[in-house]
Coordinates of C-alpha atoms and ligand atoms in Angstrom, one line a residue:
Chain A
M1 CA 29.9 -48.3 -62.3
I2 CA 26.8 -49.3 -60.4
Q3 CA 26.5 -48.3 -56.8
F4 CA 23.9 -49.4 -54.3
E5 CA 23.7 -47.5 -51.0
N6 CA 21.4 -49.0 -48.3
V7 CA 18.8 -49.8 -50.9
S8 CA 15.5 -51.3 -49.8
L9 CA 12.5 -52.4 -51.8
E10 CA 9.1 -53.2 -50.3
Y11 CA 6.4 -54.3 -52.7
T12 CA 3.9 -54.1 -49.9
T13 CA 4.7 -52.4 -46.6
D14 CA 7.0 -54.4 -44.4
Q15 CA 7.5 -57.1 -47.0
Y16 CA 11.0 -56.5 -48.0
A17 CA 12.1 -57.9 -51.4
L18 CA 15.5 -56.2 -50.8
R19 CA 16.8 -54.8 -47.5
N20 CA 19.7 -52.4 -46.9
V21 CA 21.7 -53.6 -49.9
S22 CA 24.9 -51.9 -50.6
F23 CA 27.6 -52.7 -53.1
I24 CA 29.7 -51.2 -55.9
L25 CA 30.3 -52.9 -59.3
P26 CA 33.1 -51.3 -61.3
D27 CA 33.0 -50.7 -65.1
G28 CA 33.6 -53.8 -67.2
S29 CA 33.0 -56.2 -64.3
F30 CA 31.4 -59.5 -64.7
T31 CA 29.3 -60.4 -61.7
F32 CA 27.0 -63.1 -60.7
L33 CA 23.9 -62.4 -58.6
T34 CA 22.9 -65.5 -56.6
G35 CA 20.5 -66.7 -54.0
H36 CA 17.5 -68.9 -53.6
S37 CA 14.3 -68.4 -55.4
G38 CA 12.6 -65.4 -53.9
A39 CA 15.9 -64.0 -52.6
G40 CA 15.4 -60.8 -54.6
K41 CA 17.6 -61.2 -57.6
S42 CA 15.0 -60.2 -60.2
S43 CA 14.0 -57.3 -57.9
L44 CA 17.6 -56.0 -57.8
L45 CA 17.8 -56.1 -61.6
K46 CA 14.5 -54.3 -61.9
L47 CA 15.8 -51.5 -59.7
I48 CA 18.8 -51.1 -61.9
A49 CA 16.6 -51.0 -65.1
R50 CA 14.3 -48.5 -63.2
L51 CA 11.4 -50.9 -63.7
E52 CA 10.9 -50.6 -59.9
K53 CA 11.9 -47.7 -57.6
P54 CA 13.6 -48.3 -54.3
T55 CA 11.6 -47.5 -51.1
A56 CA 14.8 -46.4 -49.5
G57 CA 18.5 -45.8 -50.4
D58 CA 20.3 -44.6 -53.5
I59 CA 21.2 -46.2 -56.7
I60 CA 23.9 -44.5 -58.7
I61 CA 24.8 -45.6 -62.2
D62 CA 27.8 -44.0 -63.9
G63 CA 27.4 -41.0 -61.6
I64 CA 23.7 -40.6 -62.2
D65 CA 21.5 -40.8 -59.2
L66 CA 18.5 -42.7 -60.5
S67 CA 16.1 -41.0 -58.1
R68 CA 16.8 -37.8 -60.1
V69 CA 15.8 -39.3 -63.4
K70 CA 12.4 -38.0 -64.5
P71 CA 9.8 -40.6 -65.5
R72 CA 9.9 -39.1 -69.0
Q73 CA 13.6 -39.8 -69.2
E74 CA 13.6 -43.3 -67.8
H75 CA 13.4 -44.9 -71.3
K76 CA 16.7 -43.2 -72.2
L77 CA 18.3 -45.0 -69.2
R78 CA 17.0 -48.3 -70.4
Q79 CA 18.4 -47.7 -73.8
Q80 CA 21.9 -47.7 -72.3
M81 CA 21.2 -51.2 -70.8
G82 CA 20.9 -54.5 -72.4
L83 CA 18.4 -56.9 -70.9
V84 CA 18.4 -60.7 -71.3
F85 CA 15.6 -62.7 -69.9
Q86 CA 15.1 -66.4 -69.0
D87 CA 12.3 -66.9 -71.5
N88 CA 14.2 -64.9 -74.1
Q89 CA 11.1 -62.8 -74.9
L90 CA 11.5 -62.8 -78.7
L91 CA 8.6 -61.7 -80.7
D92 CA 7.2 -64.6 -82.7
D93 CA 5.5 -62.4 -85.4
R94 CA 8.8 -61.3 -87.0
S95 CA 12.1 -62.6 -88.2
V96 CA 15.2 -63.0 -86.0
F97 CA 16.6 -59.9 -87.9
D98 CA 13.6 -57.8 -87.0
N99 CA 13.8 -58.9 -83.4
V100 CA 17.4 -57.9 -83.0
A101 CA 16.6 -54.7 -85.0
L102 CA 13.9 -53.5 -82.5
P103 CA 16.3 -51.7 -79.9
L104 CA 17.8 -49.9 -82.9
I105 CA 14.4 -48.8 -84.3
I106 CA 13.6 -47.7 -80.8
G107 CA 16.8 -45.8 -80.6
G108 CA 16.1 -44.1 -83.9
Y109 CA 19.0 -45.4 -85.9
R110 CA 19.3 -45.1 -89.7
Y111 CA 18.4 -48.1 -91.8
S112 CA 21.9 -48.6 -93.1
E113 CA 23.3 -48.6 -89.6
I114 CA 20.6 -51.0 -88.4
K115 CA 21.5 -53.4 -91.1
T116 CA 25.1 -53.5 -90.4
R117 CA 24.7 -53.6 -86.7
V118 CA 22.1 -56.4 -86.7
K119 CA 24.1 -58.5 -89.0
A120 CA 27.3 -58.0 -87.0
A121 CA 25.5 -58.8 -83.7
L122 CA 23.9 -62.0 -85.2
K123 CA 27.3 -63.0 -86.6
R124 CA 28.8 -62.4 -83.2
V125 CA 26.5 -64.9 -81.6
G126 CA 26.9 -67.3 -84.4
L127 CA 23.5 -66.9 -86.0
G128 CA 24.3 -64.8 -89.0
H129 CA 22.8 -67.5 -91.3
R130 CA 19.5 -67.6 -89.4
A131 CA 18.7 -63.8 -89.7
Y132 CA 15.5 -64.3 -91.7
D133 CA 14.2 -67.4 -89.9
E134 CA 11.3 -67.2 -87.4
P135 CA 12.4 -67.3 -83.8
L136 CA 10.2 -70.3 -83.2
S137 CA 12.2 -72.4 -85.6
L138 CA 15.3 -72.0 -83.5
S139 CA 16.4 -74.1 -80.6
G140 CA 16.2 -72.8 -77.1
G141 CA 20.0 -72.0 -77.0
E142 CA 19.8 -70.3 -80.3
Q143 CA 16.8 -68.3 -79.2
Q144 CA 18.7 -67.2 -76.2
R145 CA 21.7 -66.2 -78.3
V146 CA 19.3 -64.1 -80.4
G147 CA 18.1 -62.5 -77.1
I148 CA 21.7 -61.7 -76.3
A149 CA 22.3 -60.2 -79.8
R150 CA 19.2 -58.0 -79.2
A151 CA 20.5 -56.9 -75.8
V152 CA 23.9 -55.9 -77.1
V153 CA 23.1 -54.6 -80.6
A154 CA 22.6 -51.0 -79.3
K155 CA 26.0 -51.0 -77.6
P156 CA 24.8 -50.8 -74.0
R157 CA 27.1 -49.9 -71.2
L158 CA 25.5 -52.4 -69.0
L159 CA 24.2 -55.9 -69.6
L160 CA 21.6 -57.3 -67.2
A161 CA 20.7 -61.0 -67.5
D162 CA 18.0 -62.7 -65.4
E163 CA 18.5 -66.5 -65.4
P164 CA 19.7 -66.4 -69.0
T165 CA 20.5 -70.1 -68.8
G166 CA 17.4 -71.1 -66.9
N167 CA 15.9 -73.4 -69.6
L168 CA 19.1 -74.6 -71.1
D169 CA 21.3 -77.7 -70.6
A170 CA 24.8 -77.4 -69.2
D171 CA 26.7 -77.3 -72.5
I172 CA 24.6 -74.6 -73.9
S173 CA 24.6 -72.7 -70.7
A174 CA 28.4 -72.6 -70.7
E175 CA 28.2 -71.3 -74.3
I176 CA 25.9 -68.6 -73.4
M177 CA 28.2 -67.6 -70.4
Q178 CA 31.1 -67.5 -72.7
L179 CA 29.3 -65.0 -74.9
L180 CA 28.3 -62.8 -71.9
M181 CA 32.0 -62.9 -70.8
Q182 CA 33.1 -61.7 -74.2
F183 CA 31.0 -58.7 -73.9
S184 CA 32.3 -58.0 -70.4
A185 CA 35.8 -58.2 -71.8
S186 CA 35.0 -55.5 -74.3
G187 CA 34.1 -53.1 -71.5
V188 CA 30.4 -53.8 -70.8
S189 CA 29.5 -54.3 -67.2
V190 CA 27.6 -57.6 -67.0
L191 CA 25.4 -58.7 -64.1
V192 CA 24.0 -62.2 -64.3
A193 CA 21.3 -63.4 -61.9
T194 CA 21.4 -67.1 -61.6
H195 CA 20.8 -69.9 -59.1
D196 CA 22.5 -72.4 -61.4
T197 CA 25.2 -73.8 -59.0
G198 CA 26.9 -75.7 -61.8
L199 CA 27.5 -72.5 -63.6
L200 CA 28.8 -70.9 -60.4
D201 CA 31.2 -73.7 -60.0
T202 CA 32.5 -73.6 -63.5
F203 CA 33.0 -69.9 -63.6
D204 CA 34.7 -68.5 -60.6
F205 CA 33.7 -64.8 -61.0
P206 CA 32.8 -62.3 -58.4
R207 CA 29.4 -62.8 -57.0
I208 CA 26.8 -61.2 -54.8
Q209 CA 24.6 -63.5 -52.8
L210 CA 21.2 -62.6 -51.5
H211 CA 19.1 -64.3 -48.9
Q212 CA 15.6 -63.1 -48.2
G213 CA 16.4 -59.7 -49.6
K214 CA 19.6 -59.2 -47.7
L215 CA 23.1 -59.3 -49.0
V216 CA 24.6 -62.2 -47.1
D217 CA 27.8 -62.9 -48.9
V218 CA 30.2 -61.4 -51.4
H219 CA 32.7 -63.6 -53.2
A220 CA 35.6 -61.9 -55.0
G221 CA 36.2 -64.7 -57.5
A222 CA 39.4 -66.0 -58.9
P223 CA 42.1 -63.3 -59.0
R224 CA 42.3 -63.3 -62.8
N225 CA 38.6 -62.7 -63.0
R226 CA 38.6 -59.6 -60.7
T227 CA 38.3 -56.3 -62.3
R228 CA 40.7 -53.4 -61.7
A229 CA 38.7 -51.6 -59.1
Q230 CA 38.1 -53.7 -56.1
F231 CA 34.7 -55.2 -55.9
T232 CA 33.3 -53.9 -52.6
S233 CA 30.3 -54.2 -50.5
G234 CA 28.9 -51.7 -48.0
E235 CA 28.6 -54.4 -45.3
F236 CA 31.4 -56.7 -46.3
A237 CA 34.2 -54.4 -47.6
Chain B
M1 CA 31.3 -53.5 -76.6
A2 CA 28.8 -55.0 -78.9
I3 CA 29.5 -52.9 -81.9
E4 CA 33.2 -53.0 -81.6
S5 CA 33.0 -56.7 -81.6
G6 CA 30.5 -56.5 -84.4
K7 CA 32.8 -54.4 -86.5
S8 CA 35.8 -56.5 -85.6
A9 CA 34.0 -59.5 -87.0
K10 CA 34.7 -58.1 -90.4
R11 CA 38.5 -58.1 -89.7
P12 CA 40.5 -61.2 -89.1
R13 CA 39.1 -63.0 -86.1
P14 CA 39.8 -61.0 -82.9
P15 CA 42.0 -62.7 -80.3
S16 CA 39.2 -62.6 -77.7
A17 CA 37.0 -64.8 -79.9
T18 CA 39.6 -67.5 -80.3
R19 CA 39.6 -68.1 -76.6
N20 CA 36.0 -69.4 -76.7
P21 CA 35.9 -72.8 -78.3
N22 CA 32.2 -73.3 -78.7
P23 CA 30.8 -70.2 -80.4
T24 CA 33.8 -69.8 -82.6
A25 CA 33.8 -73.3 -83.7
H26 CA 30.2 -72.8 -84.7
Q27 CA 31.0 -69.5 -86.4
N28 CA 33.9 -70.9 -88.3
T29 CA 31.9 -73.7 -89.8
V30 CA 29.1 -71.4 -91.0
G31 CA 31.3 -68.3 -91.6
A32 CA 32.0 -69.1 -95.2
H33 CA 28.3 -69.3 -96.1
T34 CA 27.1 -66.5 -93.9
T35 CA 27.4 -63.6 -96.3
L36 CA 26.0 -65.6 -99.1
A37 CA 23.1 -66.8 -97.1
M38 CA 22.3 -63.2 -96.0
S39 CA 22.4 -61.7 -99.4
D40 CA 20.3 -64.5 -100.7
S41 CA 17.6 -64.0 -98.2
D42 CA 17.7 -60.1 -98.3
A43 CA 14.5 -60.4 -100.4
R44 CA 12.7 -61.5 -97.4
Q45 CA 13.7 -58.5 -95.4
S46 CA 11.1 -55.9 -94.6
K47 CA 11.2 -52.7 -96.5
A48 CA 13.7 -50.1 -95.4
W49 CA 11.1 -47.5 -94.3
T50 CA 9.7 -49.9 -91.7
Y51 CA 12.9 -49.5 -89.8
S52 CA 12.3 -45.9 -88.8
R53 CA 10.3 -45.2 -85.7
R54 CA 7.3 -43.8 -87.6
G55 CA 7.6 -46.3 -90.4
Y56 CA 7.7 -49.1 -87.9
A57 CA 4.5 -47.9 -86.2
L58 CA 2.7 -47.6 -89.5
A59 CA 3.9 -51.0 -90.7
Q60 CA 2.7 -52.5 -87.4
S61 CA -0.7 -51.0 -87.9
F62 CA -1.1 -52.4 -91.4
R63 CA 0.4 -55.7 -90.4
Q64 CA -2.5 -56.2 -87.9
L65 CA -5.0 -55.4 -90.6
R66 CA -3.4 -57.9 -92.9
R67 CA -3.0 -60.6 -90.3
R68 CA -6.6 -60.6 -89.2
K69 CA -8.2 -59.9 -92.5
L70 CA -11.7 -61.1 -91.5
A71 CA -11.8 -59.4 -88.1
S72 CA -10.4 -56.2 -89.5
L73 CA -12.8 -56.3 -92.4
S74 CA -15.9 -56.7 -90.2
T75 CA -14.7 -54.0 -87.9
L76 CA -14.1 -51.7 -90.8
L77 CA -17.6 -52.5 -92.2
V78 CA -19.3 -51.8 -88.9
F79 CA -17.4 -48.5 -88.8
G80 CA -18.1 -47.7 -92.4
I81 CA -21.8 -48.5 -92.2
T82 CA -22.2 -46.6 -89.0
L83 CA -20.6 -43.5 -90.5
A84 CA -22.4 -43.9 -93.8
L85 CA -25.6 -42.3 -92.5
P86 CA -24.0 -39.2 -91.1
A87 CA -22.1 -38.9 -94.3
L88 CA -25.3 -39.3 -96.3
I89 CA -27.0 -36.6 -94.2
F90 CA -23.9 -34.4 -94.7
F91 CA -24.0 -34.9 -98.5
T92 CA -27.8 -34.2 -98.8
A93 CA -27.9 -31.3 -96.4
N94 CA -27.2 -28.9 -99.2
S95 CA -29.8 -30.3 -101.4
L96 CA -32.4 -30.2 -98.6
A97 CA -31.4 -26.7 -97.7
A98 CA -31.9 -25.7 -101.4
L99 CA -35.3 -27.4 -101.2
G100 CA -36.3 -25.1 -98.3
N101 CA -35.5 -22.2 -100.5
R102 CA -37.4 -23.4 -103.6
S103 CA -40.8 -22.7 -104.7
V104 CA -43.0 -25.7 -104.3
G105 CA -46.2 -24.3 -105.8
E106 CA -46.8 -21.0 -107.2
E107 CA -46.2 -18.7 -104.3
S108 CA -47.1 -15.2 -105.1
I109 CA -47.8 -11.9 -103.6
T110 CA -50.9 -10.1 -104.7
A111 CA -50.8 -6.3 -104.4
Y112 CA -54.2 -4.8 -104.9
L113 CA -54.1 -1.3 -106.3
T114 CA -56.2 1.6 -105.3
M115 CA -59.4 2.1 -107.3
Q116 CA -58.0 5.4 -108.7
T117 CA -55.0 3.7 -110.3
L118 CA -55.4 3.6 -114.1
D119 CA -54.7 0.5 -116.1
L120 CA -51.8 2.2 -117.7
D121 CA -50.2 3.2 -114.5
G122 CA -50.8 -0.3 -113.0
A123 CA -49.1 -2.0 -116.0
A124 CA -46.1 0.4 -115.8
L125 CA -45.7 -0.3 -112.1
A126 CA -45.8 -4.0 -112.8
Q127 CA -43.1 -3.5 -115.4
R128 CA -41.0 -1.5 -113.0
L129 CA -41.3 -4.0 -110.2
Q130 CA -40.2 -6.8 -112.5
S131 CA -36.7 -5.4 -112.8
Q132 CA -36.3 -5.2 -109.0
P133 CA -34.1 -7.8 -107.2
G134 CA -35.9 -10.6 -105.5
I135 CA -38.7 -10.6 -108.0
K136 CA -38.8 -13.2 -110.8
A137 CA -41.9 -12.0 -112.6
T138 CA -44.9 -9.8 -112.3
R139 CA -48.3 -9.8 -113.9
Y140 CA -50.7 -7.0 -114.1
V141 CA -54.4 -7.9 -113.7
S142 CA -56.5 -5.1 -114.9
R143 CA -59.9 -4.4 -113.3
D144 CA -61.7 -5.8 -116.4
E145 CA -59.6 -8.9 -116.4
A146 CA -60.3 -9.3 -112.7
L147 CA -63.9 -9.1 -113.3
A148 CA -63.7 -11.6 -116.2
L149 CA -61.8 -14.0 -114.0
F150 CA -64.2 -13.5 -111.2
N151 CA -67.2 -14.0 -113.5
A152 CA -65.8 -17.3 -114.7
Q153 CA -65.8 -18.6 -111.2
T154 CA -68.9 -17.0 -109.7
Q155 CA -72.1 -15.7 -111.1
I156 CA -71.6 -12.2 -110.0
N157 CA -72.8 -10.5 -113.2
Q158 CA -76.0 -9.6 -111.7
A159 CA -74.6 -8.0 -108.7
V160 CA -72.2 -5.9 -110.9
E161 CA -75.0 -4.9 -113.1
L162 CA -76.8 -3.8 -110.0
L163 CA -73.9 -1.8 -108.8
G164 CA -73.4 -0.2 -112.2
E165 CA -69.7 -0.3 -112.1
N166 CA -66.8 -2.8 -111.6
P167 CA -66.1 -3.1 -107.9
L168 CA -62.8 -5.0 -108.3
P169 CA -59.5 -3.2 -108.1
G170 CA -56.6 -3.8 -110.4
A171 CA -53.8 -6.0 -109.0
I172 CA -50.2 -6.9 -109.6
I173 CA -49.3 -10.5 -109.0
V174 CA -45.6 -10.7 -107.9
Y175 CA -43.7 -13.9 -108.3
P176 CA -40.7 -13.8 -106.0
D177 CA -37.4 -15.1 -107.1
T178 CA -37.4 -18.8 -106.2
S179 CA -33.8 -18.8 -105.1
A180 CA -34.7 -16.6 -102.2
L181 CA -38.0 -17.9 -101.2
N182 CA -38.3 -18.0 -97.5
E183 CA -40.6 -16.5 -95.0
S184 CA -38.8 -13.4 -94.1
A185 CA -37.8 -12.6 -97.7
I186 CA -41.4 -12.7 -98.7
A187 CA -42.6 -10.7 -95.8
Q188 CA -40.1 -8.0 -96.5
L189 CA -41.0 -7.9 -100.2
A190 CA -44.7 -7.6 -99.2
S191 CA -44.1 -4.7 -96.8
Q192 CA -42.1 -3.0 -99.6
L193 CA -45.0 -3.3 -101.9
D194 CA -47.4 -2.1 -99.3
Q195 CA -45.5 1.2 -99.1
L196 CA -46.2 2.1 -102.7
T197 CA -48.8 4.8 -103.0
A198 CA -50.7 3.0 -105.7
V199 CA -51.0 -0.1 -103.6
E200 CA -54.0 -0.4 -101.4
R201 CA -53.5 -3.8 -99.8
V202 CA -51.0 -6.7 -100.1
Q203 CA -52.0 -10.3 -99.7
F204 CA -49.8 -13.3 -99.6
D205 CA -50.0 -16.9 -98.4
L206 CA -47.1 -18.3 -96.5
R207 CA -48.7 -21.5 -95.4
W208 CA -46.9 -23.6 -97.9
V209 CA -43.5 -22.1 -97.2
K210 CA -44.0 -22.3 -93.5
R211 CA -45.1 -25.9 -93.6
L212 CA -42.3 -27.0 -95.8
Q213 CA -39.8 -25.3 -93.6
A214 CA -41.1 -26.7 -90.4
V215 CA -40.9 -30.2 -91.9
L216 CA -37.4 -29.6 -93.2
N217 CA -36.3 -28.2 -89.8
L218 CA -37.6 -31.1 -88.0
G219 CA -36.0 -33.5 -90.5
R220 CA -32.7 -31.6 -90.2
T221 CA -32.8 -31.8 -86.4
I222 CA -33.6 -35.5 -86.3
G223 CA -30.9 -36.0 -88.9
W224 CA -28.2 -34.3 -87.0
V225 CA -29.2 -36.0 -83.7
L226 CA -29.1 -39.3 -85.4
A227 CA -25.8 -38.5 -87.0
G228 CA -24.4 -37.4 -83.6
F229 CA -25.4 -40.8 -82.0
L230 CA -24.0 -42.8 -84.9
T231 CA -20.8 -40.9 -84.8
L232 CA -20.6 -41.6 -81.1
T233 CA -21.2 -45.2 -81.8
A234 CA -18.4 -45.2 -84.4
L235 CA -16.1 -43.7 -81.8
L236 CA -17.0 -46.5 -79.4
V237 CA -16.4 -49.1 -82.1
I238 CA -13.0 -47.7 -82.8
G239 CA -12.2 -47.4 -79.1
N240 CA -13.1 -51.0 -78.5
T241 CA -11.1 -52.2 -81.5
M242 CA -8.1 -50.2 -80.2
R243 CA -8.4 -51.7 -76.8
L244 CA -8.3 -55.2 -78.3
E245 CA -5.4 -54.1 -80.4
L246 CA -3.6 -53.0 -77.3
L247 CA -4.2 -56.3 -75.6
R248 CA -3.1 -58.2 -78.7
R249 CA 0.1 -56.2 -78.8
Q250 CA 0.7 -56.4 -75.0
N251 CA 3.7 -58.6 -75.4
E252 CA 5.3 -56.5 -78.0
L253 CA 4.7 -53.4 -76.0
E254 CA 6.2 -54.9 -72.9
V255 CA 9.3 -56.1 -74.7
S256 CA 9.6 -52.7 -76.4
R257 CA 9.4 -50.9 -73.1
L258 CA 12.1 -53.1 -71.6
L259 CA 14.3 -52.3 -74.7
G260 CA 14.0 -48.6 -73.8
A261 CA 10.9 -47.5 -75.8
S262 CA 9.5 -44.1 -74.9
R263 CA 5.8 -43.6 -74.2
S264 CA 5.4 -42.0 -77.5
F265 CA 7.0 -44.9 -79.3
L266 CA 4.6 -47.3 -77.5
N267 CA 1.6 -45.2 -78.2
R268 CA 2.4 -44.4 -81.8
P269 CA 1.4 -47.8 -83.3
I270 CA -2.1 -47.6 -81.6
L271 CA -2.5 -44.0 -82.8
Y272 CA -1.6 -44.9 -86.3
A273 CA -3.9 -48.0 -86.2
G274 CA -6.7 -45.7 -85.1
A275 CA -6.0 -43.3 -87.9
V276 CA -5.7 -46.1 -90.5
Y277 CA -9.0 -47.7 -89.4
G278 CA -10.6 -44.3 -89.4
F279 CA -9.3 -43.5 -92.9
I280 CA -10.4 -46.8 -94.4
G281 CA -13.7 -46.7 -92.6
G282 CA -14.2 -43.2 -93.9
V283 CA -13.6 -44.3 -97.5
L284 CA -16.0 -47.2 -97.0
A285 CA -18.6 -44.8 -95.5
C286 CA -18.3 -42.6 -98.5
G287 CA -18.7 -45.6 -100.8
I288 CA -21.8 -46.8 -99.0
A289 CA -23.3 -43.2 -98.8
L290 CA -22.7 -42.8 -102.6
L291 CA -24.5 -46.1 -103.3
A292 CA -27.4 -45.0 -101.1
L293 CA -27.5 -41.6 -102.8
N294 CA -27.6 -43.3 -106.2
G295 CA -30.4 -45.5 -105.0
L296 CA -32.4 -42.5 -103.7
R297 CA -32.0 -40.4 -106.9
D298 CA -34.7 -42.0 -109.0
P299 CA -37.5 -41.9 -106.3
T300 CA -36.5 -38.3 -105.5
A301 CA -36.7 -37.3 -109.1
E302 CA -40.2 -38.9 -109.3
L303 CA -41.3 -37.1 -106.1
S304 CA -39.8 -33.9 -107.4
A305 CA -41.8 -34.2 -110.6
L306 CA -45.0 -34.6 -108.6
Y307 CA -44.2 -31.3 -106.9
S308 CA -43.6 -29.4 -110.0
G309 CA -39.9 -30.2 -110.1
G310 CA -36.9 -28.2 -109.1
F311 CA -35.5 -30.5 -106.5
E312 CA -32.6 -32.7 -107.2
L313 CA -30.2 -34.8 -104.9
L314 CA -26.8 -33.4 -105.7
L315 CA -23.8 -35.8 -105.7
P316 CA -21.3 -34.8 -103.1
T317 CA -18.4 -32.7 -104.2
V318 CA -14.8 -34.0 -103.9
S319 CA -14.1 -31.7 -101.0
Q320 CA -17.2 -33.1 -99.2
L321 CA -15.9 -36.6 -99.7
L322 CA -12.5 -35.6 -98.4
M323 CA -14.1 -34.0 -95.4
V324 CA -15.9 -37.2 -94.5
V325 CA -12.7 -39.2 -94.9
A326 CA -10.8 -36.7 -92.8
G327 CA -13.5 -36.6 -90.2
A328 CA -13.4 -40.4 -90.0
T329 CA -9.7 -40.4 -89.7
I330 CA -9.9 -37.9 -86.8
L331 CA -12.6 -40.0 -85.2
G332 CA -10.3 -43.1 -85.4
L333 CA -7.5 -41.1 -83.9
A334 CA -9.8 -39.9 -81.2
G335 CA -10.8 -43.5 -80.5
A336 CA -7.2 -44.5 -80.1
I337 CA -6.5 -41.5 -77.8
V338 CA -9.4 -42.2 -75.7
T339 CA -8.2 -45.8 -75.3
L340 CA -4.7 -44.7 -74.5
C341 CA -5.9 -42.2 -72.0
Q342 CA -8.0 -44.7 -70.0
P343 CA -6.6 -45.7 -66.7
K344 CA -4.2 -48.3 -68.0
T345 CA -5.8 -51.3 -69.3
Q346 CA -3.3 -53.1 -67.2
F347 CA -1.0 -52.8 -70.1
L348 CA 2.7 -52.7 -69.5
Q349 CA 2.5 -54.4 -66.2
N350 CA 5.1 -57.0 -67.1
R351 CA 3.2 -60.0 -66.0
R352 CA 5.0 -62.3 -68.3
T353 CA 8.5 -60.9 -68.0
G354 CA 10.4 -61.9 -65.0
I355 CA 12.3 -58.8 -64.9
Ligands
ATP401 N1 5.6 -57.4 -58.4 C1 5.7 -57.9 -57.1 N2 4.7 -57.7 -56.2 C2 4.8 -58.1 -54.9 N3 5.8 -58.9 -54.5 C3 6.8 -59.2 -55.4 C4 6.7 -58.7 -56.8 N4 7.8 -59.2 -57.4 C5 8.5 -60.0 -56.5 N5 7.9 -59.9 -55.3 C6 8.3 -60.6 -54.0 O1 9.6 -60.1 -53.8 C7 10.5 -61.2 -53.4 C8 11.7 -61.3 -54.3 O2 11.3 -61.7 -55.6 P1 12.3 -61.8 -56.8 O3 11.5 -62.0 -58.1 O4 13.2 -60.7 -56.8 O5 13.1 -63.1 -56.4 P2 14.2 -63.9 -57.3 O6 15.4 -63.9 -56.5 O7 14.3 -63.3 -58.7 O8 13.5 -65.3 -57.4 P3 13.6 -66.4 -58.6 O9 14.9 -67.1 -58.5 O10 12.5 -67.3 -58.3 O11 13.4 -65.6 -59.8 C9 9.6 -62.5 -53.4 O12 9.3 -62.7 -52.1 C10 8.5 -62.1 -54.2 O13 7.3 -62.8 -53.8
MG402 MG1 13.8 -64.0 -60.6

């Protein structure tokens, strides 16, 4: 569960990237984070991944108050999360397999475990046959799927995706979304930042809308897409 | 979660997957070939040890060396050559120190005996002294012999005839042990001799020894200062290389950090790279120093022959070689640490990543 309580973030004084944002995302939820460019979507994801620290308010993830996490422990927090970026951020100097293996190497897994998990994750995103190709030889959509495989290979409890379909055409975007939803269905909380309105129209999932750093709207999504615990917002509950 | 789904992929297709037309359609078409393709290309997979944290760091260090062969080679050469001189000084220090303790000419102490001492007693004393530690040899010069020697050099016959007796005392010439030939040892020996009742006066000449030692001391100081400067230079070279390495790897480091890498995981490849550079540079330095030493041997032997021999450039021992390699490795590590400790080279600032 992710809980924001009156969270504000100022990069420079009085320049609010986020202002008084409150909401609760239950476990296993799939949520869109929307808003215009500069609304603060990436900033919100950064706060969750502890890449930035809020200037005010509390962020509580699975009962852990992030402000109590020591800097030396922050990486452990990040190991529990999977991150997907717009420009997939694959490393060109190694194979697809090695790209996906990186979080497991970081996590200190045994080689046999790494091998099984990476192969399973690649198979899961439909790229089992490309394991030993170079990332640059893949299409944009395929690269993004590798990025997703990398994000989920270490079994994160939370998947954060920042414009995961930003560079892709509609069909491929839908494909990527389907994948993310599958992970949500298996219990991973998924938060997807996007301003792709086409995507939002196609998938009627709960969404949080930001405008100039403020939470301006909360949309519960189609009933079948809502998660058990009600999706709430501090201001709009 | 991911792994559940990963594992379930081995079982008959899970119901959740069939709901998604696109990916599954894709998977179904390639599914049959997947396992085959993977085992086929297993050969292209990196070695198993490179998938542990330390193995990964080490593999990354070597990978950089291999990828940029020319740049790495020139850096290593600079490092090796810079360290070669300190290594050379270190290797020759022992030989030079031995030179300081060696007899260059025929240093000797002359103990003039009292006039009353009989030839027999003088010879016996010389014999006795010879067996003492610190003394290589002694020679008794009787009064007559002294006069004969004297006569050969000067025309003193007439004066002696005038005096009616031999005015010269007997003497014992003491040759100190060459292995312990330094100023204080000689002075001590001289004062010991002086205390003997039969000895009237002791004379010795330390100019040679003093001069040689002064030159050697100066040489040694210059050598160590130079070695210090060059070692510092080597440290800077490594530090600079590591900074470049850090910049080159920025992307990898940023991504690793986002994937949950700890600080030590991020630092480790740089530290290992420093140690690897240091190690290889140290081996190169040893090689260059050995070549130089080999080149110096013949001229040294010639010089040594001119100065009545006894001086030889010794080849370094295995432990000396190992010490140089270890020192260079530590230096490389230090260079990496210095780089990592610098107020961040703007590394890990996530300029490229949106998140
Ligand atoms: N590192 C930073 N330093 C200073 N200001 C920043 C920084 N990152 C973001 N901002 C500012 O914070 C605000 C929110 O930025 P953010 O990147 O969160 O927006 P976004 O919703 O992700 O936009 P986009 O859709 O373009 O990615 C913007 O006004 C931006 O200029
Ligand atoms: Mg953004």
